[in-house]
mmCIF file of C-alpha atoms in Angstrom:
data_model
loop_
_atom_site.group_PDB
_atom_site.id
_atom_site.type_symbol
_atom_site.label_atom_id
_atom_site.label_comp_id
_atom_site.label_asym_id
_atom_site.label_seq_id
_atom_site.Cartn_x
_atom_site.Cartn_y
_atom_site.Cartn_z
ATOM 1 C CA UNK A 25 130.791 81.416 108.835
ATOM 2 C CA UNK A 26 128.464 80.324 105.987
ATOM 3 C CA UNK A 27 129.985 78.117 103.314
ATOM 4 C CA UNK A 28 129.976 78.796 99.588
ATOM 5 C CA UNK A 29 127.381 76.030 99.155
ATOM 6 C CA UNK A 30 125.137 77.562 101.816
ATOM 7 C CA UNK A 31 125.184 80.901 100.028
ATOM 8 C CA UNK A 32 124.376 79.210 96.714
ATOM 9 C CA UNK A 33 121.523 77.328 98.392
ATOM 10 C CA UNK A 34 120.035 80.639 99.511
ATOM 11 C CA UNK A 35 120.414 82.097 96.017
ATOM 12 C CA UNK A 36 118.858 78.993 94.457
ATOM 13 C CA UNK A 37 115.589 79.887 96.191
ATOM 14 C CA UNK A 38 115.428 83.273 94.500
ATOM 15 C CA UNK A 39 113.433 83.289 91.274
ATOM 16 C CA UNK A 40 114.012 85.744 88.460
ATOM 17 C CA UNK A 41 110.463 86.979 87.837
ATOM 18 C CA UNK A 42 111.296 87.640 84.180
ATOM 19 C CA UNK A 43 112.506 84.140 83.334
ATOM 20 C CA UNK A 44 110.762 82.031 85.963
ATOM 21 C CA UNK A 45 114.080 80.367 86.833
ATOM 22 C CA UNK A 46 116.270 80.703 89.890
ATOM 23 C CA UNK A 47 119.490 82.664 89.468
ATOM 24 C CA UNK A 48 121.732 79.658 90.204
ATOM 25 C CA UNK A 49 120.306 77.213 87.658
ATOM 26 C CA UNK A 50 120.172 80.034 85.119
ATOM 27 C CA UNK A 51 123.947 80.476 85.653
ATOM 28 C CA UNK A 52 123.587 84.162 86.483
ATOM 29 C CA UNK A 53 125.802 84.046 89.592
ATOM 30 C CA UNK A 54 129.378 85.185 88.979
ATOM 31 C CA UNK A 55 132.325 85.926 91.292
ATOM 32 C CA UNK A 56 130.603 84.933 94.544
ATOM 33 C CA UNK A 57 132.931 85.817 97.431
ATOM 34 C CA UNK A 58 132.650 85.830 101.247
ATOM 35 C CA UNK A 59 135.170 87.605 103.436
ATOM 36 C CA UNK A 60 134.792 88.846 107.012
ATOM 37 C CA UNK A 61 130.982 88.562 107.027
ATOM 38 C CA UNK A 62 130.737 90.457 103.726
ATOM 39 C CA UNK A 63 129.353 88.856 100.572
ATOM 40 C CA UNK A 64 130.007 90.218 97.095
ATOM 41 C CA UNK A 65 128.799 88.827 93.783
ATOM 42 C CA UNK A 66 127.827 89.688 90.230
ATOM 43 C CA UNK A 67 124.441 88.899 88.687
ATOM 44 C CA UNK A 68 124.798 88.587 84.925
ATOM 45 C CA UNK A 69 121.502 88.519 83.033
ATOM 46 C CA UNK A 70 121.178 87.187 79.510
ATOM 47 C CA UNK A 71 118.719 89.895 78.550
ATOM 48 C CA UNK A 72 118.687 93.717 78.813
ATOM 49 C CA UNK A 73 116.816 94.942 81.898
ATOM 50 C CA UNK A 74 118.501 98.114 83.141
ATOM 51 C CA UNK A 75 115.271 99.322 84.724
ATOM 52 C CA UNK A 76 115.123 96.139 86.808
ATOM 53 C CA UNK A 77 118.726 96.098 88.094
ATOM 54 C CA UNK A 78 117.940 97.843 91.389
ATOM 55 C CA UNK A 79 115.009 95.536 92.187
ATOM 56 C CA UNK A 80 117.046 92.426 91.415
ATOM 57 C CA UNK A 81 119.981 93.671 93.511
ATOM 58 C CA UNK A 82 117.640 94.307 96.439
ATOM 59 C CA UNK A 83 116.086 90.855 96.070
ATOM 60 C CA UNK A 84 119.502 89.156 96.183
ATOM 61 C CA UNK A 85 120.717 91.344 99.032
ATOM 62 C CA UNK A 86 117.716 90.499 101.206
ATOM 63 C CA UNK A 87 118.097 86.783 100.510
ATOM 64 C CA UNK A 88 121.768 86.731 101.524
ATOM 65 C CA UNK A 89 121.338 88.944 104.583
ATOM 66 C CA UNK A 90 118.936 86.310 105.888
ATOM 67 C CA UNK A 91 121.822 83.801 105.988
ATOM 68 C CA UNK A 92 123.360 83.559 109.436
ATOM 69 C CA UNK A 93 126.821 85.097 109.555
ATOM 70 C CA UNK A 94 126.290 87.531 106.657
ATOM 71 C CA UNK A 95 126.531 91.160 107.738
ATOM 72 C CA UNK A 96 126.714 92.976 104.406
ATOM 73 C CA UNK A 97 126.059 92.238 100.736
ATOM 74 C CA UNK A 98 127.342 93.963 97.612
ATOM 75 C CA UNK A 99 125.536 93.039 94.394
ATOM 76 C CA UNK A 100 126.476 94.189 90.903
ATOM 77 C CA UNK A 101 123.788 93.474 88.302
ATOM 78 C CA UNK A 102 124.550 93.645 84.582
ATOM 79 C CA UNK A 103 123.424 92.220 81.256
ATOM 80 C CA UNK A 104 125.484 90.240 78.776
ATOM 81 C CA UNK A 105 123.782 89.666 75.427
ATOM 82 C CA UNK A 106 125.148 86.849 73.275
ATOM 83 C CA UNK A 107 124.398 85.610 69.764
ATOM 84 C CA UNK A 108 121.810 82.892 69.353
ATOM 85 C CA UNK A 109 121.237 80.394 66.593
ATOM 86 C CA UNK A 110 119.065 81.290 63.601
ATOM 87 C CA UNK A 111 117.689 79.124 60.785
ATOM 88 C CA UNK A 112 119.750 76.054 60.035
ATOM 89 C CA UNK A 113 122.484 76.663 57.485
ATOM 90 C CA UNK A 114 122.571 80.450 57.756
ATOM 91 C CA UNK A 115 125.639 82.127 59.297
ATOM 92 C CA UNK A 116 125.018 85.106 61.545
ATOM 93 C CA UNK A 117 125.173 88.635 60.138
ATOM 94 C CA UNK A 118 128.559 90.184 60.903
ATOM 95 C CA UNK A 119 128.414 92.273 64.056
ATOM 96 C CA UNK A 120 124.715 91.563 64.682
ATOM 97 C CA UNK A 121 124.053 89.103 67.504
ATOM 98 C CA UNK A 122 120.291 88.675 67.134
ATOM 99 C CA UNK A 123 117.735 89.642 64.483
ATOM 100 C CA UNK A 124 114.082 90.101 65.421
ATOM 101 C CA UNK A 125 111.476 90.232 62.644
ATOM 102 C CA UNK A 126 108.256 92.081 63.438
ATOM 103 C CA UNK A 127 105.489 90.920 61.114
ATOM 104 C CA UNK A 128 101.743 90.936 60.589
ATOM 105 C CA UNK A 129 99.378 89.160 58.258
ATOM 106 C CA UNK A 130 97.655 92.380 57.222
ATOM 107 C CA UNK A 131 98.219 96.113 57.292
ATOM 108 C CA UNK A 132 96.731 98.611 59.689
ATOM 109 C CA UNK A 133 97.312 96.646 62.887
ATOM 110 C CA UNK A 134 100.077 98.884 64.254
ATOM 111 C CA UNK A 135 103.030 96.695 63.293
ATOM 112 C CA UNK A 136 105.440 99.551 62.538
ATOM 113 C CA UNK A 137 104.509 101.366 65.744
ATOM 114 C CA UNK A 138 105.134 98.151 67.665
ATOM 115 C CA UNK A 139 108.467 97.593 65.894
ATOM 116 C CA UNK A 140 109.837 101.073 66.641
ATOM 117 C CA UNK A 141 108.713 101.012 70.277
ATOM 118 C CA UNK A 142 110.134 97.502 70.699
ATOM 119 C CA UNK A 143 113.503 98.696 69.370
ATOM 120 C CA UNK A 144 113.451 101.773 71.597
ATOM 121 C CA UNK A 145 112.429 99.722 74.635
ATOM 122 C CA UNK A 146 115.327 97.306 74.119
ATOM 123 C CA UNK A 147 117.685 100.282 73.876
ATOM 124 C CA UNK A 148 116.167 101.856 76.988
ATOM 125 C CA UNK A 149 116.919 98.632 78.852
ATOM 126 C CA UNK A 150 120.588 98.924 77.909
ATOM 127 C CA UNK A 151 120.951 97.030 74.618
ATOM 128 C CA UNK A 152 122.699 98.154 71.440
ATOM 129 C CA UNK A 153 119.903 98.223 68.862
ATOM 130 C CA UNK A 154 119.346 98.815 65.154
ATOM 131 C CA UNK A 155 116.073 99.213 63.244
ATOM 132 C CA UNK A 156 115.689 98.176 59.604
ATOM 133 C CA UNK A 157 112.580 99.371 57.796
ATOM 134 C CA UNK A 158 111.933 96.541 55.322
ATOM 135 C CA UNK A 159 108.599 97.936 54.154
ATOM 136 C CA UNK A 160 109.898 98.993 50.748
ATOM 137 C CA UNK A 161 106.513 100.101 49.411
ATOM 138 C CA UNK A 162 105.455 102.056 52.487
ATOM 139 C CA UNK A 163 108.444 103.059 54.637
ATOM 140 C CA UNK A 164 107.308 104.801 57.814
ATOM 141 C CA UNK A 165 110.219 104.484 60.229
ATOM 142 C CA UNK A 166 112.012 107.699 59.143
ATOM 143 C CA UNK A 167 108.928 109.663 60.220
ATOM 144 C CA UNK A 168 108.367 107.682 63.409
ATOM 145 C CA UNK A 169 112.024 108.072 64.398
ATOM 146 C CA UNK A 170 111.938 111.815 63.743
ATOM 147 C CA UNK A 171 114.632 111.693 61.043
ATOM 148 C CA UNK A 172 112.617 111.933 57.815
ATOM 149 C CA UNK A 173 114.622 114.986 56.688
ATOM 150 C CA UNK A 174 118.009 113.288 57.033
ATOM 151 C CA UNK A 175 120.046 111.445 54.415
ATOM 152 C CA UNK A 176 122.570 108.670 55.178
ATOM 153 C CA UNK A 177 126.211 109.196 54.269
ATOM 154 C CA UNK A 178 128.000 106.945 51.800
ATOM 155 C CA UNK A 179 131.327 105.334 52.696
ATOM 156 C CA UNK A 180 133.731 104.435 49.881
ATOM 157 C CA UNK A 181 130.769 104.482 47.456
ATOM 158 C CA UNK A 182 129.914 101.011 48.714
ATOM 159 C CA UNK A 183 128.487 101.249 52.218
ATOM 160 C CA UNK A 184 126.048 103.568 53.974
ATOM 161 C CA UNK A 185 125.933 104.829 57.531
ATOM 162 C CA UNK A 186 122.639 104.383 59.376
ATOM 163 C CA UNK A 187 120.849 107.403 60.793
ATOM 164 C CA UNK A 188 121.048 107.581 64.581
ATOM 165 C CA UNK A 189 118.393 109.036 66.847
ATOM 166 C CA UNK A 190 116.862 108.196 70.228
ATOM 167 C CA UNK A 191 119.805 105.882 70.887
ATOM 168 C CA UNK A 192 119.277 103.466 67.986
ATOM 169 C CA UNK A 193 120.546 103.142 64.404
ATOM 170 C CA UNK A 194 117.949 103.218 61.624
ATOM 171 C CA UNK A 195 118.010 102.389 57.926
ATOM 172 C CA UNK A 196 115.104 102.645 55.495
ATOM 173 C CA UNK A 197 114.491 102.944 51.768
ATOM 174 C CA UNK A 198 112.594 106.066 52.806
ATOM 175 C CA UNK A 199 115.931 107.847 53.330
ATOM 176 C CA UNK A 200 116.960 107.196 49.733
ATOM 177 C CA UNK A 201 113.855 108.027 47.686
ATOM 178 C CA UNK A 202 111.408 110.854 47.146
ATOM 179 C CA UNK A 203 108.715 110.187 49.728
ATOM 180 C CA UNK A 204 105.947 111.269 47.331
ATOM 181 C CA UNK A 205 106.992 108.884 44.561
ATOM 182 C CA UNK A 206 105.483 105.365 44.639
ATOM 183 C CA UNK A 207 107.819 102.370 44.544
ATOM 184 C CA UNK A 208 106.669 100.680 41.344
ATOM 185 C CA UNK A 209 108.967 97.693 41.697
ATOM 186 C CA UNK A 210 108.516 94.003 41.025
ATOM 187 C CA UNK A 211 109.360 91.341 43.593
ATOM 188 C CA UNK A 212 113.014 90.665 42.602
ATOM 189 C CA UNK A 213 113.864 94.388 42.779
ATOM 190 C CA UNK A 214 112.262 94.665 46.195
ATOM 191 C CA UNK A 215 114.111 91.676 47.641
ATOM 192 C CA UNK A 216 117.406 92.933 46.204
ATOM 193 C CA UNK A 217 116.808 96.321 47.808
ATOM 194 C CA UNK A 218 116.143 94.645 51.161
ATOM 195 C CA UNK A 219 119.331 92.571 51.075
ATOM 196 C CA UNK A 220 121.355 95.639 50.064
ATOM 197 C CA UNK A 221 119.919 97.706 52.917
ATOM 198 C CA UNK A 222 120.815 94.950 55.351
ATOM 199 C CA UNK A 223 124.243 93.996 54.026
ATOM 200 C CA UNK A 224 125.576 97.376 52.899
ATOM 201 C CA UNK A 225 124.658 99.331 56.025
ATOM 202 C CA UNK A 226 127.507 99.785 58.514
ATOM 203 C CA UNK A 227 125.553 98.714 61.572
ATOM 204 C CA UNK A 228 128.561 98.239 63.819
ATOM 205 C CA UNK A 229 128.092 95.897 66.771
ATOM 206 C CA UNK A 230 124.441 95.327 67.677
ATOM 207 C CA UNK A 231 122.816 93.188 70.336
ATOM 208 C CA UNK A 232 119.556 93.270 68.390
ATOM 209 C CA UNK A 233 118.452 94.334 64.920
ATOM 210 C CA UNK A 234 114.690 94.807 64.718
ATOM 211 C CA UNK A 235 113.314 94.416 61.186
ATOM 212 C CA UNK A 236 109.960 96.022 60.459
ATOM 213 C CA UNK A 237 108.481 93.797 57.742
ATOM 214 C CA UNK A 238 105.728 94.813 55.353
ATOM 215 C CA UNK A 239 102.347 93.147 55.932
ATOM 216 C CA UNK A 240 101.581 89.855 54.249
ATOM 217 C CA UNK A 241 103.488 86.691 53.347
ATOM 218 C CA UNK A 242 105.113 87.612 50.040
ATOM 219 C CA UNK A 243 108.561 87.993 48.481
ATOM 220 C CA UNK A 244 110.142 90.089 51.223
ATOM 221 C CA UNK A 245 109.070 87.738 53.986
ATOM 222 C CA UNK A 246 110.316 84.694 52.079
ATOM 223 C CA UNK A 247 113.640 86.351 51.213
ATOM 224 C CA UNK A 248 114.143 87.338 54.830
ATOM 225 C CA UNK A 249 113.352 83.817 55.990
ATOM 226 C CA UNK A 250 115.627 82.117 53.472
ATOM 227 C CA UNK A 251 118.622 84.465 53.347
ATOM 228 C CA UNK A 252 118.686 86.423 56.616
ATOM 229 C CA UNK A 253 119.601 84.725 59.930
ATOM 230 C CA UNK A 254 116.458 85.589 61.912
ATOM 231 C CA UNK A 255 116.619 84.694 65.605
ATOM 232 C CA UNK A 256 112.865 84.908 65.989
ATOM 233 C CA UNK A 257 109.694 86.664 64.881
ATOM 234 C CA UNK A 258 107.090 88.731 66.710
ATOM 235 C CA UNK A 259 103.578 88.659 65.224
ATOM 236 C CA UNK A 260 101.404 91.757 65.628
ATOM 237 C CA UNK A 261 97.627 91.542 65.386
ATOM 238 C CA UNK A 262 94.430 93.079 66.701
ATOM 239 C CA UNK A 263 91.603 91.167 68.413
ATOM 240 C CA UNK A 264 89.478 91.518 65.273
ATOM 241 C CA UNK A 265 88.597 88.205 63.595
ATOM 242 C CA UNK A 266 89.786 89.363 60.143
ATOM 243 C CA UNK A 267 93.180 90.426 61.497
ATOM 244 C CA UNK A 268 93.545 87.157 63.398
ATOM 245 C CA UNK A 269 92.845 85.133 60.239
ATOM 246 C CA UNK A 270 95.730 86.873 58.452
ATOM 247 C CA UNK A 271 98.000 86.653 61.494
ATOM 248 C CA UNK A 272 97.561 82.879 61.473
ATOM 249 C CA UNK A 273 98.922 82.836 57.909
ATOM 250 C CA UNK A 274 101.996 84.714 59.088
ATOM 251 C CA UNK A 275 102.556 82.198 61.866
ATOM 252 C CA UNK A 276 102.257 79.297 59.406
ATOM 253 C CA UNK A 277 104.727 80.922 57.007
ATOM 254 C CA UNK A 278 107.404 81.353 59.651
ATOM 255 C CA UNK A 279 106.836 77.783 60.839
ATOM 256 C CA UNK A 280 107.383 76.469 57.304
ATOM 257 C CA UNK A 281 110.700 78.282 56.871
ATOM 258 C CA UNK A 282 112.024 77.391 60.318
ATOM 259 C CA UNK A 283 111.875 80.810 61.985
ATOM 260 C CA UNK A 284 110.706 80.478 65.615
ATOM 261 C CA UNK A 285 107.828 82.652 66.806
ATOM 262 C CA UNK A 286 108.830 84.593 69.920
ATOM 263 C CA UNK A 287 105.260 85.602 70.672
ATOM 264 C CA UNK A 288 102.203 87.661 69.802
ATOM 265 C CA UNK A 289 101.476 91.318 70.454
ATOM 266 C CA UNK A 290 97.812 92.299 70.477
ATOM 267 C CA UNK A 291 97.387 95.903 69.425
ATOM 268 C CA UNK A 292 94.241 97.973 69.956
ATOM 269 C CA UNK A 293 93.022 95.446 72.492
ATOM 270 C CA UNK A 294 91.000 98.106 74.262
ATOM 271 C CA UNK A 295 89.900 101.628 73.411
ATOM 272 C CA UNK A 296 90.556 104.107 76.219
ATOM 273 C CA UNK A 297 88.352 107.198 76.121
ATOM 274 C CA UNK A 298 90.569 110.275 76.390
ATOM 275 C CA UNK A 299 87.809 112.185 78.212
ATOM 276 C CA UNK A 300 86.474 109.776 80.813
ATOM 277 C CA UNK A 301 88.940 106.885 80.734
ATOM 278 C CA UNK A 302 86.245 104.326 79.903
ATOM 279 C CA UNK A 303 87.676 101.147 78.336
ATOM 280 C CA UNK A 304 85.800 99.379 75.554
ATOM 281 C CA UNK A 305 86.958 96.424 73.370
ATOM 282 C CA UNK A 306 85.722 97.879 70.085
ATOM 283 C CA UNK A 307 87.678 95.319 68.002
ATOM 284 C CA UNK A 308 86.607 92.354 70.142
ATOM 285 C CA UNK A 309 88.503 90.738 72.981
ATOM 286 C CA UNK A 310 90.396 87.559 73.783
ATOM 287 C CA UNK A 311 91.387 86.927 70.162
ATOM 288 C CA UNK A 312 95.145 87.145 70.702
ATOM 289 C CA UNK A 313 95.052 84.909 73.768
ATOM 290 C CA UNK A 314 92.958 82.297 71.945
ATOM 291 C CA UNK A 315 95.231 82.293 68.899
ATOM 292 C CA UNK A 316 98.273 81.969 71.150
ATOM 293 C CA UNK A 317 96.673 79.011 72.908
ATOM 294 C CA UNK A 318 95.812 77.384 69.556
ATOM 295 C CA UNK A 319 99.421 77.527 68.373
ATOM 296 C CA UNK A 320 101.240 77.247 71.691
ATOM 297 C CA UNK A 321 102.588 80.802 71.367
ATOM 298 C CA UNK A 322 102.852 83.274 74.231
ATOM 299 C CA UNK A 323 100.858 86.495 74.218
ATOM 300 C CA UNK A 324 103.624 88.988 74.978
ATOM 301 C CA UNK A 325 101.356 91.908 75.726
ATOM 302 C CA UNK A 326 98.186 93.820 74.933
ATOM 303 C CA UNK A 327 98.305 97.484 73.961
ATOM 304 C CA UNK A 328 95.328 99.813 74.134
ATOM 305 C CA UNK A 329 93.973 101.939 71.291
ATOM 306 C CA UNK A 330 95.329 105.109 72.831
ATOM 307 C CA UNK A 331 95.519 108.474 71.077
ATOM 308 C CA UNK A 332 98.948 109.241 72.540
ATOM 309 C CA UNK A 333 100.559 106.257 70.763
ATOM 310 C CA UNK A 334 99.547 107.627 67.373
ATOM 311 C CA UNK A 335 100.369 111.239 68.202
ATOM 312 C CA UNK A 336 103.822 110.383 69.539
ATOM 313 C CA UNK A 337 104.716 108.232 66.529
ATOM 314 C CA UNK A 338 103.548 110.889 64.063
ATOM 315 C CA UNK A 339 105.622 113.491 65.922
ATOM 316 C CA UNK A 340 108.810 111.424 65.591
ATOM 317 C CA UNK A 341 109.031 110.593 69.298
ATOM 318 C CA UNK A 342 107.379 107.205 69.921
ATOM 319 C CA UNK A 343 105.839 106.526 73.326
ATOM 320 C CA UNK A 344 108.931 104.893 74.866
ATOM 321 C CA UNK A 345 110.975 108.091 74.417
ATOM 322 C CA UNK A 346 108.156 110.669 74.487
ATOM 323 C CA UNK A 347 106.944 109.610 77.925
ATOM 324 C CA UNK A 348 109.285 106.913 79.275
ATOM 325 C CA UNK A 349 107.528 106.702 82.653
ATOM 326 C CA UNK A 350 104.024 106.284 81.235
ATOM 327 C CA UNK A 351 101.917 103.131 81.417
ATOM 328 C CA UNK A 352 102.163 102.782 77.629
ATOM 329 C CA UNK A 353 105.972 102.915 77.693
ATOM 330 C CA UNK A 354 106.057 100.361 80.496
ATOM 331 C CA UNK A 355 103.870 98.001 78.433
ATOM 332 C CA UNK A 356 106.367 98.201 75.562
ATOM 333 C CA UNK A 357 109.292 97.628 77.951
ATOM 334 C CA UNK A 358 107.586 94.550 79.400
ATOM 335 C CA UNK A 359 107.092 93.207 75.870
ATOM 336 C CA UNK A 360 110.729 93.962 75.015
ATOM 337 C CA UNK A 361 112.004 92.128 78.108
ATOM 338 C CA UNK A 362 109.802 89.124 77.303
ATOM 339 C CA UNK A 363 111.161 89.040 73.738
ATOM 340 C CA UNK A 364 114.752 89.294 75.005
ATOM 341 C CA UNK A 365 114.148 86.561 77.606
ATOM 342 C CA UNK A 366 112.726 84.287 74.880
ATOM 343 C CA UNK A 367 115.863 84.870 72.801
ATOM 344 C CA UNK A 368 118.170 84.314 75.780
ATOM 345 C CA UNK A 369 116.549 80.893 76.320
ATOM 346 C CA UNK A 370 117.382 79.796 72.761
ATOM 347 C CA UNK A 371 120.473 77.838 71.762
ATOM 348 C CA UNK A 372 123.576 79.978 71.498
ATOM 349 C CA UNK A 373 125.488 80.324 68.263
ATOM 350 C CA UNK A 374 128.997 78.878 68.493
ATOM 351 C CA UNK A 375 129.875 78.955 64.799
ATOM 352 C CA UNK A 376 132.553 81.605 65.280
ATOM 353 C CA UNK A 377 134.259 79.593 68.024
ATOM 354 C CA UNK A 378 135.248 76.695 65.809
ATOM 355 C CA UNK A 379 138.129 76.833 63.339
ATOM 356 C CA UNK A 380 137.402 76.196 59.676
ATOM 357 C CA UNK A 381 138.589 72.767 58.524
ATOM 358 C CA UNK A 382 140.271 72.831 55.126
ATOM 359 C CA UNK A 383 140.936 69.592 53.267
ATOM 360 C CA UNK A 384 143.655 69.869 50.701
ATOM 361 C CA UNK A 385 145.357 67.372 48.455
ATOM 362 C CA UNK A 386 149.063 66.851 49.018
ATOM 363 C CA UNK A 387 151.156 66.689 45.886
#
């Protein structure tokens, strides 16, 4: 009869391919039991990975069946997302465990498309997700989410309900204005609008809130960094030298305000011909990898310049939901898992576990 320690020793040899750590040291093993040659246990991941549960269960089952005396194995794999620390001095947003900012140094690099597919990929992997369109001047998420014709409901004339579609909750200034009217607002009005959209939306309980930032390093980015508890930022760029120059500015800005960079996403890394399938790096190649190496930041993924990505987003059904089994959707899911794994490795937030200490003067 194998001992508890022998079973743990076998599990300690099994590496989670997504984190690079074994399941024992990562503290994923729960409720390990052995009775009458049957082993049962729970694997609790710190990141959403519903599409990977079966593969992980099979990996653990095979490892334990190789232990002498084990005749059967029952593995239950699940995810448990917890809140992680943000910038120093900022309390977490009520009900929102983690906030992910998606940013770029310049426009036209596919940041909004990346943000919406990242949010949808996290939801597809089993997380509770919200999407905040913080691009006040050019809101595009209502169209990409297929809800441009909907209007959010007001609650008690103080709060607003987000629009739900494709399994995630979305809020954007685009729901509240005439889409053909330009937003001729100065910086303070824009930052106030952003904080109202964030704080006055009834998000409910979210594992992740993805914020689609406008391009650049201006008022909105600074307000977000100083007033919103951001768990980490994802920088979107293309391999083009001009885009990389601006992306570097975005990285420097987040470094200055204490927001950790979760990684880089290189969009339009390769053009795929829709007729013959020929791949050509029309915007250059290797730029994202080099920039990541220069700053010690991981390249989370490279997405091709593929016609379907644009068509799906314009039609209100981004790639992850339009064709969930496609290579494009899988690329977004891989990026989403990498982002979630990076967050899971960060320090947890324990601020709500400690009682408030009140000092009062006795009279």
